Amino acid sequence: MLRALLSGIFGLALLAGAAVLYLYYEMQRAGPSVEPVTVVIERGTGVEGIGAILETAGAVRSRYWLLAASIAPGDERPLQAGEYEIPPGASALAIVRLLRDGKVVVHRLTVPEGMAVAEIMTLVGDTAALTGSLPPTPPEGSLLPETYNFTRGENRSAMIDRMRAAMTEELAAAWAARSADLPFSTPEEALVLASIIEKETALDRERRHIAGVFVNRLRKGMRLQSDPTVIYGITRGSGRLGRELSRGDLTAPTAYNTYTIPGLPPGPIASPGRDSLRAAVNPLATDDLYFVADGTGGHAFAATLDAHNRNVKRWRERMAGQ
């Protein structure tokens, strides 16, 4: 009798041990997915609900393996909500570790230098991983072009706040490191000049040179005569002009037309990046007062009107030959 009882207990122990081994085998077994699987776990979703989401997505063979892995001894941290990319073949235990660590998908929103604030607002509004409504449009030039990391569900208004805070910080840093004897006295004016530099060139090597030209013209009381300011006076940053500037455009009386107004325009014409901000307050020491496109993506600079006219002639000849 005793022998039979002991034999039965031993048999049950073997079965229990075999069940535990099988359970751990299944929890550590490679999952069924052969490609990354992206899932979104909403706040308040229980473990069984998470398992169902993963099962439906094809990341686990059964939600119950995920449930078993979540109660396995060794780590009591809760599974965190968020958007996750499950690697191909991830086991149930690996997925549980991923969710406990909160290693959510990081999205990136890149704002190119030179965008107008209206264009940035459209970009943020069209970013599907963000949520919520857009805030009122902030002032032109107040948002810093940058690549912003965020997680799914971040509020659009919060994103705009981040961009605005980043510009405030960068402008303050640039202004603190400014050269002496600039022909303007406030960081706001530096921002205006930086926005013009940003629209005049995409070449880093030219930014300080163009800043030097504009600073020289400001010192001499010459008008800036910057085409991008004329365009902004027409479009107000709502989009591309879609045509060449005409002679009438250059004489049209807008607040931003630096062919007709003295000094800087009343506000920025775009969102300048860090390099343009730094160039505006640390211009190149140069005698140049003019520049024109050279037909290769850069500009030809000149200190006299005669030299500038020769550069213009060469540019026109290059354009005619294309």
Coordinates of C-alpha atoms in Angstrom, one line a residue:
M1 CA 0.0 0.0 0.0
L2 CA 2.7 2.4 1.0
R3 CA 4.8 1.4 -2.0
A4 CA 1.9 2.1 -4.3
L5 CA 1.3 5.5 -2.6
L6 CA 5.0 6.5 -3.0
S7 CA 4.9 5.3 -6.5
G8 CA 1.9 7.5 -7.2
I9 CA 3.5 10.6 -5.6
F10 CA 6.7 10.0 -7.5
G11 CA 4.7 9.7 -10.8
L12 CA 2.9 13.0 -10.0
A13 CA 6.2 14.7 -9.3
L14 CA 7.6 13.5 -12.6
L15 CA 4.5 14.8 -14.4
A16 CA 4.7 18.1 -12.6
G17 CA 8.4 18.4 -13.4
A18 CA 7.7 17.5 -17.1
A19 CA 4.9 20.1 -17.2
V20 CA 7.2 22.8 -15.8
L21 CA 10.0 22.0 -18.2
Y22 CA 7.5 22.1 -21.1
L23 CA 6.1 25.4 -19.9
Y24 CA 9.6 26.9 -19.8
Y25 CA 10.4 25.4 -23.2
E26 CA 7.4 27.1 -24.7
M27 CA 8.0 30.4 -23.0
Q28 CA 11.6 30.5 -24.4
R29 CA 10.8 29.0 -27.7
A30 CA 11.2 31.3 -30.7
G31 CA 8.0 33.0 -31.7
P32 CA 6.1 32.4 -35.0
S33 CA 6.9 35.8 -36.6
V34 CA 9.5 36.0 -39.4
E35 CA 9.3 39.8 -39.6
P36 CA 9.1 42.6 -37.0
V37 CA 5.6 43.0 -35.6
T38 CA 4.4 46.3 -34.4
V39 CA 1.7 46.4 -31.7
V40 CA 0.1 49.2 -29.6
I41 CA -0.7 48.5 -26.0
E42 CA -3.2 51.0 -24.7
R43 CA -3.1 52.1 -21.0
G44 CA -5.2 49.9 -18.8
T45 CA -4.9 46.8 -20.9
G46 CA -4.5 43.7 -18.7
V47 CA -2.0 40.9 -19.3
E48 CA -4.6 38.6 -20.9
G49 CA -5.6 41.5 -23.2
I50 CA -2.0 42.1 -24.1
G51 CA -1.6 38.4 -24.9
A52 CA -4.6 38.6 -27.2
I53 CA -3.2 41.5 -29.0
L54 CA 0.1 39.7 -29.5
E55 CA -1.6 36.5 -30.6
T56 CA -3.7 38.3 -33.1
A57 CA -0.7 40.1 -34.5
G58 CA 1.2 36.8 -34.9
A59 CA 3.9 37.6 -32.4
V60 CA 3.1 34.6 -30.0
R61 CA 1.5 31.2 -30.8
S62 CA -0.9 31.6 -27.9
R63 CA -1.8 34.4 -25.5
Y64 CA -1.4 31.9 -22.7
W65 CA 2.3 31.6 -23.2
L66 CA 2.5 35.3 -22.8
L67 CA 0.4 35.1 -19.6
A68 CA 2.7 32.3 -18.3
A69 CA 5.8 34.3 -19.0
S70 CA 4.4 37.3 -17.2
I71 CA 4.0 35.4 -14.0
A72 CA 7.2 33.4 -14.1
P73 CA 9.3 34.2 -11.0
G74 CA 12.2 36.6 -11.1
D75 CA 10.7 39.9 -12.2
E76 CA 7.6 41.4 -10.8
R77 CA 7.5 44.7 -12.8
P78 CA 4.3 45.4 -14.7
L79 CA 4.0 45.4 -18.4
Q80 CA 4.0 48.9 -19.8
A81 CA 1.7 50.5 -22.3
G82 CA 3.0 51.9 -25.5
E83 CA 3.9 51.1 -29.1
Y84 CA 6.3 48.2 -29.5
E85 CA 8.2 46.6 -32.4
I86 CA 8.5 42.9 -31.6
P87 CA 11.6 41.4 -33.2
P88 CA 11.2 38.4 -35.5
G89 CA 11.1 35.1 -33.6
A90 CA 11.0 36.8 -30.2
S91 CA 10.0 34.4 -27.4
A92 CA 7.2 35.0 -24.9
L93 CA 9.8 35.7 -22.2
A94 CA 11.7 38.1 -24.5
I95 CA 8.5 40.0 -25.3
V96 CA 7.6 40.2 -21.6
R97 CA 11.1 41.7 -20.9
L98 CA 10.6 44.2 -23.7
L99 CA 7.3 45.3 -22.3
R100 CA 8.6 45.5 -18.7
D101 CA 11.5 47.6 -19.8
G102 CA 9.2 49.9 -21.7
K103 CA 11.4 49.9 -24.8
V104 CA 8.8 51.5 -27.0
V105 CA 9.1 52.6 -30.6
V106 CA 10.8 56.0 -31.0
H107 CA 9.4 58.1 -33.8
R108 CA 11.3 60.9 -35.5
L109 CA 9.9 64.1 -36.8
T110 CA 12.4 66.1 -38.9
V111 CA 11.7 69.8 -39.5
P112 CA 13.9 71.1 -42.3
E113 CA 15.7 74.4 -42.0
G114 CA 14.0 77.3 -43.7
M115 CA 10.4 76.1 -43.3
A116 CA 7.8 78.8 -42.5
V117 CA 5.8 78.3 -39.4
A118 CA 2.7 77.5 -41.4
E119 CA 4.5 74.7 -43.1
I120 CA 5.8 73.3 -39.8
M121 CA 2.2 73.4 -38.4
T122 CA 1.0 71.4 -41.4
L123 CA 3.9 68.9 -40.9
V124 CA 3.0 68.4 -37.2
G125 CA -0.7 68.1 -38.0
D126 CA 0.0 65.4 -40.7
T127 CA 2.2 63.3 -38.4
A128 CA -0.1 60.3 -37.6
A129 CA 1.7 59.1 -34.5
L130 CA 1.0 62.4 -32.7
T131 CA -2.4 63.1 -31.1
G132 CA -4.5 66.1 -30.2
S133 CA -5.3 69.3 -31.9
L134 CA -2.7 71.9 -33.1
P135 CA -2.3 75.0 -30.9
P136 CA -2.7 78.5 -32.3
T137 CA 0.0 79.2 -34.8
P138 CA 3.0 80.7 -33.0
P139 CA 5.0 83.6 -34.4
E140 CA 7.1 83.2 -37.5
G141 CA 10.6 81.9 -36.8
S142 CA 9.8 80.8 -33.3
L143 CA 10.2 77.0 -34.0
L144 CA 13.6 75.4 -34.2
P145 CA 14.3 73.2 -37.2
E146 CA 15.5 69.9 -35.8
T147 CA 14.9 66.1 -35.7
Y148 CA 12.6 65.5 -32.7
N149 CA 12.2 62.1 -31.1
F150 CA 8.8 61.2 -29.7
T151 CA 6.7 58.2 -28.8
R152 CA 3.3 57.4 -30.2
G153 CA 0.5 59.4 -28.6
E154 CA 2.5 62.6 -27.8
N155 CA 0.3 65.7 -28.0
R156 CA 0.8 68.0 -31.0
S157 CA 0.6 71.0 -28.8
A158 CA 3.4 69.6 -26.6
M159 CA 5.5 69.0 -29.7
I160 CA 5.1 72.7 -30.8
D161 CA 6.0 73.7 -27.3
R162 CA 9.2 71.7 -27.5
M163 CA 10.1 73.3 -30.8
R164 CA 9.5 76.8 -29.4
A165 CA 11.5 76.1 -26.3
A166 CA 14.3 74.7 -28.4
M167 CA 14.4 77.9 -30.5
T168 CA 14.4 80.1 -27.4
E169 CA 17.3 78.2 -26.0
E170 CA 19.4 78.2 -29.2
L171 CA 18.8 81.9 -29.9
A172 CA 19.8 82.7 -26.3
A173 CA 23.0 80.7 -26.7
A174 CA 23.9 82.3 -30.1
W175 CA 23.2 85.8 -28.7
A176 CA 25.4 85.1 -25.7
A177 CA 28.3 84.2 -28.1
R178 CA 27.8 87.1 -30.5
S179 CA 30.5 89.3 -32.0
A180 CA 31.0 92.9 -30.8
D181 CA 29.7 95.9 -32.7
L182 CA 26.9 94.2 -34.6
P183 CA 24.6 96.7 -36.4
F184 CA 21.6 95.5 -34.4
S185 CA 21.0 95.3 -30.7
T186 CA 18.5 92.5 -29.9
P187 CA 18.3 88.7 -30.2
E188 CA 15.0 89.2 -32.1
E189 CA 16.8 91.2 -34.8
A190 CA 19.4 88.4 -35.0
L191 CA 16.6 85.9 -35.5
V192 CA 15.3 88.0 -38.4
L193 CA 18.7 88.2 -40.1
A194 CA 19.3 84.5 -39.5
S195 CA 16.0 83.7 -41.2
I196 CA 17.1 85.7 -44.3
I197 CA 20.5 83.9 -44.3
E198 CA 18.7 80.5 -44.1
K199 CA 16.6 81.3 -47.2
E200 CA 19.6 82.7 -49.2
T201 CA 21.8 79.6 -49.0
A202 CA 21.7 75.9 -48.1
L203 CA 25.5 75.8 -48.0
D204 CA 27.1 75.8 -44.5
R205 CA 30.3 77.3 -45.9
E206 CA 28.5 80.4 -47.2
R207 CA 26.3 81.3 -44.2
R208 CA 28.9 83.5 -42.4
H209 CA 29.9 85.1 -45.7
I210 CA 26.3 86.1 -46.5
A211 CA 25.9 87.3 -43.0
G212 CA 29.0 89.5 -43.5
V213 CA 27.5 91.0 -46.7
F214 CA 24.2 91.8 -44.9
V215 CA 26.0 93.2 -41.9
N216 CA 28.1 95.4 -44.1
R217 CA 25.0 96.7 -45.9
L218 CA 23.3 97.5 -42.6
R219 CA 26.3 99.4 -41.4
K220 CA 26.4 101.5 -44.6
G221 CA 22.7 102.1 -44.6
M222 CA 22.2 100.1 -47.8
R223 CA 19.1 98.2 -48.4
L224 CA 19.4 94.4 -48.0
Q225 CA 17.8 93.7 -51.4
S226 CA 17.1 90.1 -50.5
D227 CA 14.7 88.2 -52.9
P228 CA 13.4 85.8 -50.1
T229 CA 12.1 88.7 -48.2
V230 CA 10.2 89.9 -51.2
I231 CA 8.7 86.4 -51.6
Y232 CA 7.7 86.3 -48.0
G233 CA 6.0 89.7 -48.3
I234 CA 3.8 88.1 -51.1
T235 CA 3.2 84.6 -49.7
R236 CA 3.5 85.2 -45.9
G237 CA 5.0 81.7 -45.7
S238 CA 1.9 80.0 -47.0
G239 CA 3.8 78.2 -49.7
R240 CA 6.0 78.6 -52.7
L241 CA 5.6 81.6 -55.0
G242 CA 5.4 79.3 -58.0
R243 CA 7.0 81.8 -60.4
E244 CA 10.0 84.1 -60.9
L245 CA 10.0 87.4 -59.2
S246 CA 9.0 90.3 -61.5
R247 CA 10.2 93.9 -61.5
G248 CA 6.9 94.8 -60.1
D249 CA 7.4 92.5 -57.2
L250 CA 10.7 94.2 -56.4
T251 CA 9.1 97.6 -56.2
A252 CA 5.8 96.5 -54.5
P253 CA 5.4 98.2 -51.1
T254 CA 5.2 95.4 -48.5
A255 CA 6.7 95.5 -45.0
Y256 CA 9.1 92.7 -45.9
N257 CA 10.4 94.0 -49.3
T258 CA 14.0 94.8 -48.5
Y259 CA 14.3 96.4 -51.9
T260 CA 12.0 99.2 -50.7
I261 CA 12.4 99.3 -46.9
P262 CA 15.6 100.2 -45.0
G263 CA 17.2 97.8 -42.6
L264 CA 15.7 94.5 -41.5
P265 CA 12.1 93.5 -42.1
P266 CA 9.7 93.6 -39.1
G267 CA 10.0 89.8 -38.4
P268 CA 11.6 86.6 -39.5
I269 CA 10.7 85.1 -42.9
A270 CA 11.4 81.4 -42.0
S271 CA 12.7 79.1 -39.3
P272 CA 16.5 79.3 -39.2
G273 CA 18.6 76.5 -38.0
R274 CA 21.5 76.6 -35.6
D275 CA 24.1 77.4 -38.2
S276 CA 22.2 80.4 -39.5
L277 CA 21.6 81.7 -36.0
R278 CA 25.3 81.5 -35.3
A279 CA 26.3 83.0 -38.6
A280 CA 24.0 86.0 -38.0
V281 CA 25.7 87.0 -34.8
N282 CA 29.3 86.0 -36.0
P283 CA 29.5 87.3 -39.5
L284 CA 32.6 86.8 -41.7
A285 CA 34.8 89.9 -41.8
T286 CA 34.7 90.8 -45.5
D287 CA 34.6 93.8 -47.7
D288 CA 31.9 92.2 -49.9
L289 CA 28.6 94.0 -50.4
Y290 CA 27.0 91.9 -53.1
F291 CA 26.4 88.2 -54.0
V292 CA 24.6 86.4 -56.8
A293 CA 24.0 82.8 -57.6
D294 CA 26.8 81.2 -59.5
G295 CA 24.8 78.6 -61.3
T296 CA 26.4 75.7 -59.4
G297 CA 24.4 75.9 -56.2
G298 CA 26.6 78.5 -54.5
H299 CA 27.1 82.2 -54.8
A300 CA 29.7 84.6 -56.3
F301 CA 30.6 87.5 -53.9
A302 CA 31.8 91.0 -54.8
A303 CA 32.9 94.1 -53.0
T304 CA 32.1 96.5 -55.8
L305 CA 29.1 97.0 -58.0
D306 CA 31.2 96.6 -61.2
A307 CA 32.5 93.2 -60.0
H308 CA 29.0 92.2 -59.0
N309 CA 27.6 93.1 -62.4
R310 CA 30.3 90.9 -64.0
N311 CA 29.2 88.0 -61.7
V312 CA 25.6 88.6 -62.8
K313 CA 26.6 88.5 -66.4
R314 CA 28.4 85.2 -65.9
W315 CA 25.4 83.8 -64.1
R316 CA 23.1 84.8 -66.9
E317 CA 25.4 83.3 -69.5
R318 CA 25.6 80.1 -67.6
M319 CA 21.8 79.9 -67.3
A320 CA 21.4 80.7 -71.0
G321 CA 23.7 77.8 -71.9
Q322 CA 21.7 75.2 -69.9

